[in-house]
CSV table of C-alpha atoms in Angstrom, one decimal:
chain,number,residue,atom,x,y,z
A,1,THR,CA,3.4,1.0,17.7
A,2,GLN,CA,1.1,3.1,15.7
A,3,LEU,CA,-2.0,1.4,14.3
A,4,LEU,CA,-4.7,2.4,11.8
A,5,GLU,CA,-7.9,0.7,12.2
A,6,GLN,CA,-10.1,0.6,9.1
A,7,SER,CA,-13.8,-0.3,9.1
A,8,PRO,CA,-15.7,-1.9,7.8
A,9,GLN,CA,-13.5,-4.7,6.5
A,10,PHE,CA,-16.1,-5.7,3.9
A,11,LEU,CA,-19.1,-3.9,2.4
A,12,SER,CA,-21.5,-5.1,-0.3
A,13,ILE,CA,-24.3,-2.7,-1.4
A,14,GLN,CA,-26.5,-1.9,-4.3
A,15,GLU,CA,-25.8,0.6,-6.9
A,16,GLY,CA,-27.0,4.0,-6.0
A,17,GLU,CA,-26.5,3.7,-2.3
A,18,ASN,CA,-24.2,5.8,-0.2
A,19,LEU,CA,-21.5,4.5,2.0
A,20,THR,CA,-18.7,5.7,4.4
A,21,VAL,CA,-15.4,4.0,5.2
A,22,TYR,CA,-13.5,4.9,8.4
A,23,CYS,CA,-9.9,5.0,9.3
A,24,ASN,CA,-9.1,5.6,13.0
A,25,SER,CA,-6.1,5.8,15.2
A,26,SER,CA,-5.0,7.0,18.6
A,27,SER,CA,-1.9,8.6,17.0
A,28,VAL,CA,-1.5,11.9,15.2
A,29,PHE,CA,-0.4,11.8,11.5
A,30,SER,CA,1.3,14.4,9.4
A,31,SER,CA,-1.0,13.3,6.5
A,32,LEU,CA,-3.3,10.5,5.5
A,33,GLN,CA,-3.6,8.9,2.1
A,34,TRP,CA,-6.3,6.9,0.5
A,35,TYR,CA,-5.5,4.3,-2.1
A,36,ARG,CA,-7.7,2.1,-4.2
A,37,GLN,CA,-6.6,-1.4,-5.4
A,38,GLU,CA,-8.2,-3.5,-8.1
A,39,PRO,CA,-7.6,-7.3,-8.3
A,40,GLY,CA,-4.2,-8.2,-9.7
A,41,GLU,CA,-2.9,-4.7,-9.5
A,42,GLY,CA,-1.0,-2.5,-7.0
A,43,PRO,CA,-2.7,0.3,-5.0
A,44,VAL,CA,-3.2,3.6,-6.7
A,45,LEU,CA,-3.3,6.9,-4.8
A,46,LEU,CA,-6.7,8.6,-4.7
A,47,VAL,CA,-6.0,11.6,-2.4
A,48,THR,CA,-3.7,12.9,0.3
A,49,VAL,CA,-5.2,15.0,3.2
A,50,VAL,CA,-2.7,17.1,5.2
A,51,THR,CA,-4.6,19.7,7.3
A,52,GLY,CA,-6.8,18.8,10.3
A,53,GLY,CA,-10.5,19.2,9.2
A,54,GLU,CA,-9.5,19.2,5.5
A,55,VAL,CA,-12.2,18.0,3.0
A,56,LYS,CA,-11.3,16.9,-0.5
A,57,LYS,CA,-13.7,15.8,-3.2
A,58,LEU,CA,-13.0,13.5,-6.1
A,59,LYS,CA,-16.2,13.4,-8.2
A,60,ARG,CA,-18.6,11.3,-6.0
A,61,LEU,CA,-15.9,10.6,-3.4
A,62,THR,CA,-15.5,12.9,-0.4
A,63,PHE,CA,-12.5,12.5,1.9
A,64,GLN,CA,-12.2,14.1,5.3
A,65,PHE,CA,-9.2,14.4,7.8
A,66,GLY,CA,-10.2,14.7,11.4
A,67,ASP,CA,-9.6,17.9,13.2
A,68,ALA,CA,-7.0,16.2,15.5
A,69,ARG,CA,-5.4,14.5,12.5
A,70,LYS,CA,-6.0,11.0,14.0
A,71,ASP,CA,-8.8,9.8,11.8
A,72,SER,CA,-10.2,10.0,8.3
A,73,SER,CA,-13.3,9.0,6.4
A,74,LEU,CA,-14.1,8.3,2.8
A,75,HIS,CA,-17.8,8.9,1.7
A,76,ILE,CA,-19.1,7.6,-1.6
A,77,THR,CA,-22.3,9.1,-2.9
A,78,ALA,CA,-24.5,7.1,-5.3
A,79,ALA,CA,-22.0,4.2,-5.6
A,80,GLN,CA,-21.5,2.6,-8.9
A,81,PRO,CA,-20.2,-0.9,-10.0
A,82,GLY,CA,-17.0,0.8,-11.1
A,83,ASP,CA,-16.3,1.8,-7.5
A,84,THR,CA,-15.8,-1.9,-6.6
A,85,GLY,CA,-12.3,-2.5,-5.2
A,86,LEU,CA,-10.2,-2.6,-2.1
A,87,TYR,CA,-9.8,0.8,-0.4
A,88,LEU,CA,-6.7,1.3,1.8
A,89,CYS,CA,-5.9,4.2,4.1
A,90,ALA,CA,-2.3,5.0,5.0
A,91,GLY,CA,-1.0,7.4,7.6
A,92,VAL,CA,2.3,9.3,7.6
A,93,PRO,CA,3.7,9.6,11.1
A,94,PRO,CA,5.4,12.8,12.2
A,95,LEU,CA,9.2,12.8,11.7
A,96,ASN,CA,9.1,9.5,9.8
A,97,TYR,CA,7.9,9.0,6.2
A,98,GLN,CA,7.2,5.2,6.7
A,99,LEU,CA,3.5,4.7,5.9
A,100,ILE,CA,1.2,3.0,8.5
A,101,TRP,CA,-1.4,1.0,6.6
A,102,GLY,CA,-5.0,0.1,7.5
A,103,ALA,CA,-6.1,-3.5,6.7
A,104,GLY,CA,-8.4,-2.3,3.9
A,105,THR,CA,-12.1,-2.3,3.1
A,106,LYS,CA,-13.3,-4.6,0.4
A,107,LEU,CA,-16.1,-2.8,-1.4
A,108,ILE,CA,-18.5,-4.5,-3.8
A,109,ILE,CA,-21.2,-2.6,-5.6
A,110,LYS,CA,-23.9,-4.7,-7.1
A,111,PRO,CA,-25.7,-3.5,-10.3
B,1,ASN,CA,7.3,5.8,-19.0
B,2,ALA,CA,6.9,2.3,-17.5
B,3,GLY,CA,6.7,3.4,-13.8
B,4,VAL,CA,7.3,0.5,-11.5
B,5,THR,CA,7.8,-2.9,-13.0
B,6,GLN,CA,8.0,-6.3,-11.2
B,7,THR,CA,8.9,-9.8,-12.4
B,8,PRO,CA,7.8,-12.4,-12.3
B,9,LYS,CA,4.0,-12.0,-12.1
B,10,PHE,CA,3.5,-15.5,-10.6
B,11,GLN,CA,5.9,-17.9,-9.0
B,12,VAL,CA,5.7,-21.3,-7.3
B,13,LEU,CA,8.5,-22.5,-5.1
B,14,LYS,CA,9.2,-25.5,-3.0
B,15,THR,CA,10.2,-25.1,0.7
B,16,GLY,CA,13.9,-24.4,1.0
B,17,GLN,CA,14.3,-23.0,-2.6
B,18,SER,CA,15.7,-19.5,-3.0
B,19,MET,CA,14.7,-16.8,-5.6
B,20,THR,CA,14.9,-13.1,-6.4
B,21,LEU,CA,11.9,-10.9,-7.1
B,22,GLN,CA,12.9,-8.1,-9.4
B,23,CYS,CA,11.8,-4.5,-9.1
B,24,ALA,CA,12.7,-1.5,-11.3
B,25,GLN,CA,11.5,2.1,-11.6
B,26,ASP,CA,12.2,4.7,-14.2
B,27,MET,CA,11.0,7.8,-12.3
B,28,ASN,CA,14.4,8.5,-10.6
B,29,HIS,CA,12.8,8.0,-7.2
B,30,GLU,CA,15.1,7.9,-4.2
B,31,TYR,CA,12.8,5.8,-2.0
B,32,MET,CA,11.9,2.2,-2.8
B,33,SER,CA,10.2,-0.4,-0.7
B,34,TRP,CA,9.0,-3.9,-0.6
B,35,TYR,CA,5.6,-4.9,1.0
B,36,ARG,CA,3.8,-8.1,1.4
B,37,GLN,CA,0.0,-8.3,1.3
B,38,ASP,CA,-1.9,-11.0,3.1
B,39,PRO,CA,-5.7,-11.2,3.4
B,40,GLY,CA,-7.1,-9.0,6.2
B,41,MET,CA,-3.6,-7.7,7.1
B,42,GLY,CA,-3.1,-4.8,4.7
B,43,LEU,CA,0.4,-4.0,3.5
B,44,ARG,CA,3.4,-4.9,5.7
B,45,LEU,CA,6.8,-3.3,5.0
B,46,ILE,CA,9.6,-5.8,4.5
B,47,HIS,CA,12.6,-3.6,3.6
B,48,TYR,CA,13.1,-0.2,2.2
B,49,SER,CA,15.8,2.0,0.7
B,50,VAL,CA,16.3,5.8,0.7
B,51,GLY,CA,18.9,5.7,-2.0
B,52,ALA,CA,21.6,3.6,-3.8
B,53,GLY,CA,23.7,1.8,-1.2
B,54,ILE,CA,21.3,2.4,1.6
B,55,THR,CA,18.8,-0.2,2.9
B,56,ASP,CA,17.0,-0.8,6.1
B,57,GLN,CA,14.5,-3.3,7.7
B,58,GLY,CA,10.8,-2.8,7.9
B,59,GLU,CA,8.2,-4.5,10.0
B,60,VAL,CA,8.7,-8.1,8.7
B,61,PRO,CA,12.3,-8.5,7.4
B,62,ASN,CA,13.1,-12.0,8.5
B,63,GLY,CA,13.8,-14.4,5.6
B,64,TYR,CA,14.3,-11.6,3.1
B,65,ASN,CA,17.4,-9.7,1.8
B,66,VAL,CA,17.7,-6.6,-0.3
B,67,SER,CA,20.3,-4.6,-2.0
B,68,ARG,CA,20.3,-1.3,-3.9
B,69,SER,CA,23.2,-0.9,-6.2
B,70,THR,CA,21.5,1.5,-8.6
B,71,THR,CA,18.7,4.1,-8.2
B,72,GLU,CA,16.5,2.1,-10.6
B,73,ASP,CA,16.7,-1.5,-9.2
B,74,PHE,CA,15.7,-2.9,-5.8
B,75,PRO,CA,15.6,-6.8,-5.9
B,76,LEU,CA,14.1,-8.8,-3.0
B,77,ARG,CA,15.8,-12.2,-2.3
B,78,LEU,CA,14.2,-15.1,-0.5
B,79,LEU,CA,17.0,-17.0,1.1
B,80,SER,CA,15.2,-20.3,1.9
B,81,ALA,CA,11.5,-20.2,1.1
B,82,ALA,CA,8.9,-21.2,3.6
B,83,PRO,CA,5.1,-21.7,3.4
B,84,SER,CA,4.6,-18.6,5.6
B,85,GLN,CA,6.1,-16.5,2.8
B,86,THR,CA,3.2,-17.4,0.5
B,87,SER,CA,1.9,-13.9,-0.3
B,88,VAL,CA,1.5,-11.2,-2.8
B,89,TYR,CA,4.6,-9.0,-2.9
B,90,PHE,CA,4.5,-5.3,-4.1
B,91,CYS,CA,7.4,-3.0,-4.8
B,92,ALA,CA,6.8,0.7,-4.5
B,93,SER,CA,8.8,3.9,-5.2
B,94,SER,CA,8.4,7.6,-4.3
B,95,THR,CA,10.3,10.7,-3.9
B,96,TRP,CA,11.6,11.3,-0.4
B,97,THR,CA,10.5,14.8,0.4
B,98,GLY,CA,7.7,14.9,2.8
B,99,PRO,CA,4.3,13.6,4.1
B,100,SER,CA,2.5,14.2,0.7
B,101,ASP,CA,4.8,11.9,-1.3
B,102,THR,CA,2.8,9.5,-3.5
B,103,GLN,CA,3.7,5.8,-3.4
B,104,TYR,CA,3.8,4.3,-6.9
B,105,PHE,CA,3.3,0.6,-6.9
B,106,GLY,CA,4.2,-2.2,-9.3
B,107,PRO,CA,1.7,-4.8,-10.4
B,108,GLY,CA,2.8,-7.4,-7.8
B,109,THR,CA,4.2,-10.9,-7.7
B,110,ARG,CA,2.0,-13.7,-6.4
B,111,LEU,CA,4.2,-16.2,-4.7
B,112,THR,CA,3.2,-19.7,-3.5
B,113,VAL,CA,5.5,-21.8,-1.4
B,114,LEU,CA,4.7,-25.5,-1.2
């Protein structure tokens, strides 16, 4: 069974600080997706990374896919209260498009 | 363009009752799925469908039934509700083309079973 371990589970920091969320597995994925979920709503896709070593930037958010395509990270620079939410990573296994989900990181940015 | 819609938003059931959670999408997506989300456990796949008339089980299918008679609709039926089915349920849809497909989620149904 493929697993995606996401860490930390919970993070509460002050506005302006930087943070990194990790998503790790012992299995290779065809791609890895990051979603953000706000209370009372469904997850919304932020980014998909496909190539080993790929780095994508979305304003203050930087996403990286590991060289071996087994892990990924999300780095937020100068966090803002609007970044508060649940961040979920999801991996797409080779030959199977069923997503494998991490447990999520609940992020709170205090003003 | 409504995307993925789910009804009801909230539901309270008694143990043993049955109900159907509705899901519809207007994006002509082949793939539709149902997840449950519990604290600290991420999203767990219940059932999925790759097209009308085709359904299959996910990770946690017991106690749930699905059918897919049209491309647009994918209802989830709870046969005899149990307290362990208290959860938030999400329906999602996507194309079925490759590893970069985006999952579009509905707003969720919060179900409590007493």
